[in-house]
Coordinates of C-alpha atoms and ligand atoms in Angstrom, one line a residue:
X1 CA -57.7 32.5 127.8
X2 CA -59.5 30.5 125.8
X3 CA -62.1 32.9 124.0
X4 CA -64.4 30.9 122.1
X5 CA -64.3 26.8 120.8
X6 CA -61.9 27.0 118.3
X7 CA -59.7 29.2 120.0
X8 CA -57.4 26.5 120.3
X9 CA -54.0 28.2 120.1
X10 CA -51.3 28.2 122.3
X11 CA -48.0 31.0 122.8
X12 CA -44.6 29.4 122.3
X13 CA -44.5 29.3 126.1
X14 CA -48.1 27.6 126.6
X15 CA -46.1 24.8 124.7
X16 CA -44.9 22.2 127.7
X17 CA -41.2 21.9 128.0
X18 CA -41.0 17.8 127.9
X19 CA -43.4 18.1 124.2
X20 CA -41.3 21.4 122.5
X21 CA -39.1 20.6 119.7
X22 CA -35.8 21.5 121.0
X23 CA -34.9 22.9 117.5
X24 CA -35.9 22.9 113.6
X25 CA -34.6 19.7 111.8
X26 CA -33.3 21.0 108.4
X27 CA -32.9 17.4 107.0
X28 CA -30.5 17.1 104.3
X29 CA -29.9 13.6 104.1
X30 CA -31.4 10.5 102.0
X31 CA -30.5 7.0 101.8
X32 CA -28.8 5.3 98.8
X33 CA -26.6 2.0 98.4
X34 CA -26.3 1.7 102.3
X35 CA -25.2 6.0 102.4
X36 CA -26.6 8.7 103.8
X37 CA -25.7 11.4 101.2
X38 CA -26.2 15.1 101.5
X39 CA -28.8 17.1 99.6
X40 CA -27.8 20.3 98.4
X41 CA -30.5 21.2 96.3
X42 CA -34.2 22.7 97.2
X43 CA -36.0 21.3 99.9
X44 CA -39.6 21.4 101.2
X45 CA -40.6 23.4 104.1
X46 CA -42.2 21.4 107.2
X47 CA -45.0 23.5 108.7
X48 CA -46.8 21.5 112.0
X49 CA -50.8 21.9 111.8
X50 CA -50.4 23.8 115.2
X51 CA -50.4 27.5 114.8
X52 CA -48.3 30.0 117.6
X53 CA -50.2 32.7 118.7
X54 CA -48.1 35.7 118.8
X55 CA -49.6 39.3 119.8
X56 CA -52.4 38.0 118.6
X57 CA -51.7 36.8 115.4
X58 CA -51.7 33.3 114.6
X59 CA -49.1 31.6 112.6
X60 CA -48.4 28.1 111.6
X61 CA -45.1 26.5 113.8
X62 CA -42.4 25.9 111.3
X63 CA -40.4 22.3 112.0
X64 CA -37.8 22.3 109.3
X65 CA -37.4 21.1 105.9
X66 CA -36.2 17.5 104.3
X67 CA -35.0 17.4 100.7
X68 CA -36.5 17.9 97.2
X69 CA -34.8 15.0 94.9
X70 CA -35.6 14.8 91.1
X71 CA -35.3 12.3 88.2
X72 CA -31.4 11.8 88.7
X73 CA -31.5 11.1 93.1
X74 CA -34.8 8.6 91.7
X75 CA -32.3 6.5 89.5
X76 CA -29.8 6.2 91.3
X77 CA -31.4 4.7 94.5
X78 CA -33.1 2.3 91.6
X79 CA -29.7 1.5 90.6
X80 CA -28.4 0.4 94.0
X81 CA -31.6 -1.3 94.7
X82 CA -30.8 -3.4 91.9
X83 CA -27.7 -3.7 92.6
X84 CA -28.5 -4.9 95.9
X85 CA -31.2 -7.6 94.3
X86 CA -29.4 -8.7 91.4
X87 CA -32.4 -10.2 89.9
X88 CA -33.0 -12.3 92.5
X89 CA -29.3 -13.2 92.7
X90 CA -27.9 -11.0 95.7
X91 CA -27.1 -11.5 98.9
X92 CA -30.5 -10.4 100.8
X93 CA -32.9 -12.1 98.0
X94 CA -30.7 -15.5 98.9
X95 CA -29.8 -15.4 102.6
X96 CA -31.5 -17.6 104.7
X97 CA -34.5 -16.6 106.7
X98 CA -32.7 -16.9 110.2
X99 CA -30.3 -14.5 109.1
X100 CA -33.1 -11.7 108.2
X101 CA -34.5 -12.1 111.2
X102 CA -31.6 -11.1 112.9
X103 CA -30.5 -7.7 110.6
X104 CA -34.8 -7.0 111.5
X105 CA -34.3 -7.4 115.3
X106 CA -30.7 -5.2 114.9
X107 CA -32.7 -2.6 113.3
X108 CA -35.7 -2.7 116.3
X109 CA -33.6 -2.5 118.8
X110 CA -32.1 0.7 117.9
X111 CA -35.7 1.8 116.7
X112 CA -37.1 2.0 119.8
X113 CA -33.9 4.1 121.6
X114 CA -35.5 6.9 118.7
X115 CA -39.4 6.6 120.1
X116 CA -39.1 9.9 121.7
X117 CA -38.0 11.6 118.9
X118 CA -40.0 9.9 116.4
X119 CA -42.9 10.5 119.0
X120 CA -42.3 14.1 119.4
X121 CA -41.7 14.7 115.7
X122 CA -45.1 12.6 114.7
X123 CA -47.2 14.3 117.2
X124 CA -46.0 18.5 115.1
X125 CA -46.2 16.9 112.3
X126 CA -50.1 15.3 112.0
X127 CA -51.2 17.2 115.1
X128 CA -52.0 13.4 116.4
X129 CA -52.4 13.1 119.9
X130 CA -49.1 12.4 122.3
X131 CA -50.4 9.5 123.3
X132 CA -51.9 8.1 120.4
X133 CA -48.4 9.2 118.6
X134 CA -46.6 6.7 121.6
X135 CA -49.7 3.9 120.5
X136 CA -48.9 4.4 117.0
X137 CA -44.9 3.5 118.1
X138 CA -45.4 1.2 119.7
X139 CA -48.0 -0.8 117.8
X140 CA -45.4 -0.8 114.8
X141 CA -43.0 -2.3 117.5
X142 CA -45.3 -5.2 118.5
X143 CA -46.1 -5.5 114.5
X144 CA -42.5 -5.9 113.3
X145 CA -42.3 -8.5 116.8
X146 CA -45.4 -9.9 115.7
X147 CA -43.8 -10.2 112.0
X148 CA -40.7 -12.3 112.6
X149 CA -43.0 -15.0 114.4
X150 CA -44.8 -15.4 112.0
X151 CA -41.9 -15.9 109.4
X152 CA -40.4 -18.5 111.9
X153 CA -44.1 -19.9 111.9
X154 CA -44.2 -20.1 108.1
X155 CA -40.2 -20.8 107.2
X156 CA -40.7 -23.6 109.8
X157 CA -43.8 -25.3 108.0
X158 CA -41.3 -24.9 104.7
X159 CA -38.6 -26.7 106.2
X160 CA -39.3 -29.9 105.0
X161 CA -39.3 -32.0 101.4
X162 CA -42.8 -33.0 100.4
X163 CA -43.4 -36.2 98.2
X164 CA -46.5 -36.6 95.8
X165 CA -46.5 -39.2 93.2
X166 CA -43.3 -39.6 92.3
X167 CA -41.7 -36.3 92.5
X168 CA -40.1 -34.5 95.9
X169 CA -40.6 -31.2 96.4
X170 CA -39.6 -27.6 99.2
X171 CA -41.4 -25.6 98.6
X172 CA -41.2 -22.0 100.0
X173 CA -42.0 -17.9 99.9
X174 CA -39.5 -16.5 97.6
X175 CA -38.8 -12.4 97.4
X176 CA -40.5 -10.4 94.4
X177 CA -38.3 -8.1 93.6
X178 CA -37.7 -4.3 94.2
X179 CA -40.3 -2.7 96.2
X180 CA -41.7 0.8 96.2
X181 CA -43.6 2.3 99.7
X182 CA -45.6 4.7 100.1
X183 CA -48.2 4.9 103.3
X184 CA -50.3 7.6 104.2
X185 CA -50.4 10.9 106.3
X186 CA -52.5 9.6 108.8
X187 CA -50.6 6.9 109.6
X188 CA -47.2 7.3 108.4
X189 CA -45.2 5.3 110.8
X190 CA -47.5 2.5 111.8
X191 CA -48.9 1.7 108.0
X192 CA -45.9 2.8 106.2
X193 CA -43.8 0.2 108.3
X194 CA -46.3 -2.9 107.9
X195 CA -45.7 -2.5 104.4
X196 CA -42.2 -2.0 104.2
X197 CA -41.0 -4.7 107.4
X198 CA -42.7 -7.9 105.7
X199 CA -41.8 -6.5 102.0
X200 CA -38.0 -6.1 103.6
X201 CA -37.8 -9.4 106.0
X202 CA -39.1 -11.8 102.7
X203 CA -35.8 -10.7 100.5
X204 CA -36.9 -7.9 98.8
X205 CA -35.7 -4.1 98.4
X206 CA -37.1 -1.5 99.1
X207 CA -37.7 2.0 97.9
X208 CA -39.2 4.0 100.5
X209 CA -40.8 7.4 99.9
X210 CA -42.5 8.7 103.1
X211 CA -46.1 10.4 103.1
X212 CA -46.8 13.7 101.8
X213 CA -46.9 14.3 106.2
X214 CA -45.3 13.2 108.7
X215 CA -41.9 12.7 106.8
X216 CA -39.7 14.1 109.4
X217 CA -40.3 11.9 111.8
X218 CA -38.7 8.9 109.7
X219 CA -35.3 11.2 110.2
X220 CA -34.8 9.8 113.2
X221 CA -34.6 6.4 111.9
X222 CA -32.3 6.8 109.4
X223 CA -29.1 5.8 111.1
X224 CA -30.9 2.3 111.7
X225 CA -31.5 2.4 108.6
X226 CA -27.8 2.7 107.2
X227 CA -26.6 0.6 109.9
X228 CA -28.6 -2.3 109.9
X229 CA -29.3 -3.2 106.2
X230 CA -26.9 -4.2 103.8
X231 CA -26.3 -1.8 101.1
X232 CA -28.7 -0.7 99.2
X233 CA -31.3 -3.2 100.4
X234 CA -33.4 0.0 102.2
X235 CA -33.0 3.2 100.0
X236 CA -35.2 5.9 101.2
X237 CA -36.2 8.8 98.8
X238 CA -38.0 12.4 99.7
X239 CA -40.0 14.4 97.0
X240 CA -42.9 15.0 94.5
X241 CA -44.1 11.8 93.6
X242 CA -44.1 13.3 89.4
X243 CA -40.3 13.8 89.3
X244 CA -39.8 10.5 91.8
X245 CA -42.3 7.6 91.9
X246 CA -43.7 8.0 88.8
X247 CA -40.0 8.2 87.3
X248 CA -39.6 5.0 89.0
X249 CA -42.6 3.2 87.4
X250 CA -41.6 4.3 84.1
X251 CA -38.8 2.6 84.3
X252 CA -40.7 -0.9 84.3
X253 CA -38.3 -1.8 86.9
X254 CA -40.4 -2.0 90.0
X255 CA -41.8 -5.0 90.6
X256 CA -44.0 -4.8 94.0
X257 CA -46.5 -1.4 94.1
X258 CA -46.8 -0.6 97.8
X259 CA -49.2 2.2 98.3
X260 CA -52.1 3.4 101.5
X261 CA -53.7 6.5 100.3
X262 CA -55.9 7.8 97.4
X263 CA -56.5 5.3 94.2
X264 CA -56.2 8.7 92.3
X265 CA -53.0 8.8 92.8
X266 CA -52.3 5.2 93.0
X267 CA -54.1 4.3 89.4
X268 CA -51.4 7.4 87.8
X269 CA -48.9 5.6 89.4
X270 CA -49.8 2.1 88.2
X271 CA -50.7 3.2 85.0
X272 CA -47.3 4.8 84.6
X273 CA -45.8 0.9 84.3
X274 CA -44.8 -0.3 81.3
X275 CA -45.2 -3.7 82.2
X276 CA -48.1 -4.5 83.8
X277 CA -47.6 -8.0 84.1
X278 CA -44.4 -7.8 86.0
X279 CA -46.2 -5.4 88.7
X280 CA -48.3 -7.2 91.9
X281 CA -49.5 -3.9 93.8
X282 CA -50.7 -3.8 97.4
X283 CA -53.3 -0.9 98.1
X284 CA -55.2 0.5 101.0
X285 CA -57.0 3.0 99.6
X286 CA -60.9 5.4 100.1
X287 CA -63.7 4.0 102.2
X288 CA -66.8 5.7 103.6
X289 CA -67.5 3.0 106.7
X290 CA -71.2 2.9 107.3
X291 CA -72.6 2.5 111.2
X292 CA -75.8 0.9 111.0
X293 CA -77.7 1.3 114.2
X294 CA -81.2 -1.1 114.3
X295 CA -83.9 -0.1 116.4
X296 CA -83.8 -2.7 119.3
X297 CA -79.1 -0.7 119.7
X298 CA -78.6 -0.1 123.0
X299 CA -78.2 3.7 122.2
X300 CA -75.4 4.1 124.3
X301 CA -73.2 1.6 123.6
X302 CA -73.9 2.8 119.9
X303 CA -73.4 6.1 120.0
X304 CA -70.0 5.8 122.2
X305 CA -68.5 3.6 119.3
X306 CA -70.2 5.9 116.6
X307 CA -68.5 8.7 118.2
X308 CA -64.9 6.4 118.7
X309 CA -65.7 5.1 115.0
X310 CA -66.3 8.9 113.5
X311 CA -64.1 11.8 115.7
X312 CA -60.9 9.6 116.7
X313 CA -58.2 11.4 114.9
X314 CA -60.5 13.9 113.6
X315 CA -61.8 11.1 111.6
X316 CA -59.2 11.1 109.5
X317 CA -58.5 7.3 109.5
X318 CA -59.8 4.8 106.9
X319 CA -61.3 2.8 108.4
X320 CA -62.8 6.0 110.4
X321 CA -67.2 5.3 110.3
X322 CA -67.8 8.0 107.4
X323 CA -71.9 7.9 107.8
X324 CA -74.4 6.5 110.0
X325 CA -78.1 4.8 109.7
X326 CA -80.1 5.4 112.4
X327 CA -83.5 3.6 112.5
X328 CA -86.2 6.5 112.3
X329 CA -87.6 5.0 115.5
X330 CA -84.8 5.6 117.4
X331 CA -82.6 8.9 115.5
X332 CA -83.7 11.7 117.8
X333 CA -82.8 9.9 121.0
X334 CA -79.6 8.9 119.6
X335 CA -78.9 12.4 117.9
X336 CA -79.2 13.8 121.0
X337 CA -76.9 11.7 122.7
X338 CA -73.8 11.7 119.5
X339 CA -74.4 16.0 120.2
X340 CA -74.3 15.6 123.9
X341 CA -70.6 12.9 123.9
X342 CA -69.2 15.3 121.4
X343 CA -69.6 18.5 123.5
X344 CA -68.0 16.5 126.2
X345 CA -64.9 15.7 124.2
X346 CA -61.8 17.8 124.6
X347 CA -60.6 19.4 121.9
X348 CA -57.0 21.3 121.6
X349 CA -53.7 20.7 121.6
X350 CA -52.2 17.6 120.7
X351 CA -50.1 17.2 123.7
X352 CA -52.9 18.1 125.8
X353 CA -54.0 14.8 128.6
X354 CA -57.0 13.3 126.9
X355 CA -57.4 15.5 123.9
X356 CA -59.7 13.9 120.7
X357 CA -60.2 16.6 118.4
X358 CA -56.9 18.6 116.4
X359 CA -55.4 20.5 114.4
X360 CA -55.4 19.0 110.8
X361 CA -52.4 18.1 108.9
X362 CA -53.8 19.2 105.3
X363 CA -54.2 22.7 104.9
X364 CA -56.9 22.4 102.1
X365 CA -59.0 20.2 104.3
X366 CA -60.9 22.6 106.1
X367 CA -62.1 24.6 102.9
X368 CA -63.0 21.5 101.7
X369 CA -65.0 20.5 104.9
X370 CA -66.7 23.6 104.6
X371 CA -68.2 23.2 101.2
X372 CA -69.3 19.6 102.1
X373 CA -71.5 21.1 105.5
X374 CA -72.6 24.5 102.6
X375 CA -73.4 22.0 100.6
X376 CA -75.4 19.6 103.1
X377 CA -77.1 22.9 104.4
X378 CA -77.9 23.9 100.9
X379 CA -80.0 20.7 100.6
X380 CA -81.9 20.7 103.3
X381 CA -79.4 19.4 106.3
X382 CA -79.3 21.2 109.2
X383 CA -75.9 21.2 111.7
X384 CA -76.6 19.8 114.8
X385 CA -74.6 20.6 117.3
X386 CA -73.5 24.2 118.3
X387 CA -70.4 25.6 117.1
X388 CA -70.8 22.2 114.1
X389 CA -68.0 23.5 111.4
X390 CA -66.3 26.6 113.4
X391 CA -62.9 26.5 111.7
X392 CA -59.6 28.6 113.4
X393 CA -57.1 28.0 110.5
X394 CA -56.6 24.0 110.4
X395 CA -58.8 23.3 113.4
X396 CA -62.1 22.4 112.4
X397 CA -65.0 21.9 115.5
X398 CA -66.4 18.5 114.3
X399 CA -70.3 19.6 112.6
X400 CA -73.4 16.6 113.0
X401 CA -75.0 16.6 109.6
X402 CA -78.5 15.4 109.3
X403 CA -80.9 14.5 107.9
X404 CA -78.3 13.7 105.2
X405 CA -79.4 12.8 102.0
X406 CA -78.2 10.9 98.6
X407 CA -78.1 14.3 96.5
X408 CA -75.6 15.7 98.7
X409 CA -71.6 15.6 98.4
X410 CA -70.9 14.3 101.9
X411 CA -73.6 11.3 100.9
X412 CA -70.7 9.3 99.0
X413 CA -67.6 11.3 99.7
X414 CA -64.8 10.4 102.1
X415 CA -64.1 13.5 104.4
X416 CA -61.2 12.3 106.0
X417 CA -62.5 14.9 108.8
X418 CA -64.7 15.8 111.2
X419 CA -67.8 15.7 109.3
X420 CA -70.4 12.9 110.5
X421 CA -73.3 12.9 108.0
X422 CA -76.4 10.9 109.6
X423 CA -79.5 10.1 108.0
X424 CA -82.5 8.0 109.5
X425 CA -83.9 4.9 107.8
X426 CA -87.6 2.9 108.1
X427 CA -86.5 0.0 106.0
X428 CA -82.9 -2.3 106.1
X429 CA -83.3 -2.6 102.7
X430 CA -81.7 1.4 102.7
X431 CA -78.8 0.8 104.3
X432 CA -77.8 -2.5 102.4
X433 CA -78.7 -0.9 98.8
X434 CA -76.4 2.1 100.1
X435 CA -73.2 -0.3 100.5
X436 CA -74.7 -2.4 97.0
X437 CA -74.3 0.9 95.4
X438 CA -71.0 2.4 96.8
X439 CA -67.9 2.3 95.1
X440 CA -65.9 1.4 98.6
X441 CA -66.3 -2.1 100.5
X442 CA -64.1 -1.8 103.7
X443 CA -65.9 -3.0 106.5
X444 CA -69.2 -2.2 107.8
X445 CA -70.6 -1.3 112.2
X446 CA -73.7 -2.8 112.7
X447 CA -75.5 -1.9 115.9
X448 CA -78.4 -4.5 117.8
X449 CA -79.3 -7.0 120.0
X450 CA -81.8 -8.9 117.7
X451 CA -79.8 -11.8 116.3
X452 CA -82.2 -13.2 114.1
X453 CA -81.6 -9.7 112.4
X454 CA -78.1 -9.4 113.0
X455 CA -77.7 -12.5 111.6
X456 CA -79.6 -11.8 108.6
X457 CA -77.6 -9.2 107.7
X458 CA -74.3 -10.5 108.6
X459 CA -74.5 -13.0 105.3
X460 CA -75.7 -10.5 102.9
X461 CA -73.0 -8.5 104.4
X462 CA -69.7 -9.8 104.4
X463 CA -69.7 -9.9 100.4
X464 CA -70.2 -6.4 100.6
X465 CA -66.7 -5.1 103.2
X466 CA -64.8 -7.5 104.4
X467 CA -65.0 -7.0 108.1
X468 CA -68.7 -6.8 109.7
X469 CA -68.4 -5.3 113.1
X470 CA -71.1 -6.2 115.8
X471 CA -71.9 -3.6 118.2
X472 CA -68.3 -2.1 117.6
X473 CA -66.9 0.5 115.3
X474 CA -64.4 -0.1 112.4
X475 CA -60.6 -0.5 112.6
X476 CA -58.1 -2.3 111.2
X477 CA -56.6 -3.3 115.0
X478 CA -55.3 -5.7 116.0
X479 CA -52.8 -5.7 113.1
X480 CA -52.7 -9.6 113.3
X481 CA -56.7 -9.9 111.6
X482 CA -57.1 -9.3 108.1
X483 CA -57.4 -5.5 106.5
X484 CA -58.2 -5.5 103.0
X485 CA -61.1 -4.2 101.1
X486 CA -63.7 -5.0 98.0
X487 CA -64.5 -2.4 95.3
X488 CA -61.8 0.6 95.3
X489 CA -60.9 0.4 98.8
X490 CA -58.1 -2.4 98.5
X491 CA -56.3 -4.9 96.5
X492 CA -54.6 -7.6 98.4
X493 CA -54.8 -8.4 101.8
X494 CA -52.5 -6.9 104.9
X495 CA -52.4 -8.8 108.3
X496 CA -49.5 -9.7 110.4
X497 CA -49.6 -13.0 108.3
X498 CA -51.0 -12.0 105.1
X499 CA -48.5 -9.3 104.2
X500 CA -46.1 -12.1 104.6
X501 CA -47.6 -13.6 101.7
X502 CA -48.3 -10.6 99.0
X503 CA -44.6 -9.5 99.3
X504 CA -43.6 -13.1 98.3
X505 CA -44.4 -16.1 95.9
X506 CA -44.3 -19.5 96.6
X507 CA -41.5 -21.1 94.7
X508 CA -39.8 -24.6 94.5
X509 CA -37.4 -27.1 93.8
X510 CA -38.6 -30.6 92.5
X511 CA -37.4 -33.6 91.7
X512 CA -38.1 -37.2 90.4
X513 CA -37.4 -40.2 92.8
X514 CA -34.7 -41.4 91.6
X515 CA -31.5 -43.1 93.4
X516 CA -29.9 -40.4 91.8
X517 CA -31.8 -37.8 92.3
X518 CA -32.4 -38.8 96.0
X519 CA -28.6 -38.9 96.7
X520 CA -28.3 -35.2 94.9
X521 CA -31.4 -33.7 97.2
X522 CA -29.3 -35.4 100.1
X523 CA -26.2 -34.6 99.3
X524 CA -27.1 -30.9 99.4
X525 CA -29.5 -31.0 102.8
X526 CA -27.0 -32.7 104.6
X527 CA -23.7 -30.7 103.7
X528 CA -25.8 -27.5 103.9
X529 CA -24.5 -26.1 100.6
X530 CA -28.3 -24.1 100.0
X531 CA -30.4 -22.0 101.5
X532 CA -33.2 -22.8 99.9
X533 CA -33.4 -26.5 100.0
X534 CA -33.1 -27.3 103.3
X535 CA -34.3 -28.1 106.5
X536 CA -32.7 -26.4 109.1
X537 CA -35.7 -25.4 111.8
X538 CA -35.6 -22.1 113.0
X539 CA -36.0 -22.2 116.6
Ligands
LIG601 O1 -56.1 4.9 108.5 C1 -56.2 3.4 108.5 C2 -55.4 3.2 110.0 O2 -54.9 1.8 109.6 C3 -56.6 2.5 111.2 O3 -56.1 1.5 111.9 O4 -58.6 1.5 112.6 O5 -56.8 0.2 113.8 O6 -57.0 2.8 114.3 P1 -57.7 1.3 113.0

């Protein structure tokens, strides 16, 4: 029986049978050179953010363990990747696009068979609701199919010879080389695969290290990776970044660094590379997306979107609304309704139908959020909602802070959790100035109805961030739209379409228009002697 708002954890027999994991997963394997090697060294134990109650005591549910590889294994993997890429001469980077698509389709077929296993592990490992975990899986499958379609279109556009002045040319996109992929713990499947899939399909070879949480969920896919791609094309390592990825970067042999996570880690790893000119970075980093609620906004709509924007998956989205500016004329009504709606949100275990607030996977996060709240309270804010900020182990009851001021930590720091800072403004220049001064530049949400005022805001704000959402929360999806940011929020643009570009480079074959050259080009094309110089059209 639930005693209070944060008494959310179940006893073992309260976990529904269809949501329980049948056994702990002691992963020993890592994927190198097309082989699942067994690891006999140290392992990292994995515990769920979900605690289990027994005799009135709470303990984290143990889920299993995974290998902690070291420098030696990282170099073994690097060697496999180097062999597969063979400085651009390997079978994978020189293969026709059509063939690479066939490999990817085979992988997707095997991946789909693992849906249930992956989704359940995703839910248990990071506390994402079952429904959202399922959505993340389906979104990833859709992403792969959309990528294949986009690549077919790209390839079709390149399947021709162009002529300018007296030069014939065929221009295509070629791979960049050895790509290290690391995704974030909040979308350990979708965001990682949104890097890995385009990297692979463009002919790069990949070394993939899963996020700090959400590692075991990759295990059910290991066989699909092993069986569906040629040796060394995809390699999967585990362990501490300093002993693995940092060593790879120090080797200078990494060509692309694809990473979604904190700028602190990204900067350390980037700097470790001795030849920065040879490194392309594709980064998704911090954000502090503001909502700006104008005096004529539809308050109900604004509150609904701000609740979704600030608290979906406990606010652990890079695109989450992390600070809310409300015009002073409507601040009281907005706050009242926000708190009312928050109190209706379902808090609990990730398998519960309709649950929105669930336990947090980062063990130090509750304490960090507590410090942010205490700092704000000390400097004059209040917690607007009853029970706001109450903590029970990994579960944090959302706290709505008001009025937040620039002296508070939560004004600038990315909380990445269920703390909602709200402040009121008199003049629109205040939130605009906040954005200008901010180190981040991902997205903004504006709520209002006056088209003249909205238009006046759109024009300067599209140059502060990369997506201005009107009467809508901030979000990455749909994945065919560009996902990027200015300032310290990102490097490079991701979308189904853009990712194919960031993981490749335009490269061409050119020849002067003389009879002998024309004959050569024709013979190569008609004789289907080259995969690159070819007018074959993928149907
Ligand atoms: O954490 C960042 C995710 O890509 C957010 O995706 O905004 O579509 O939920 P979303």
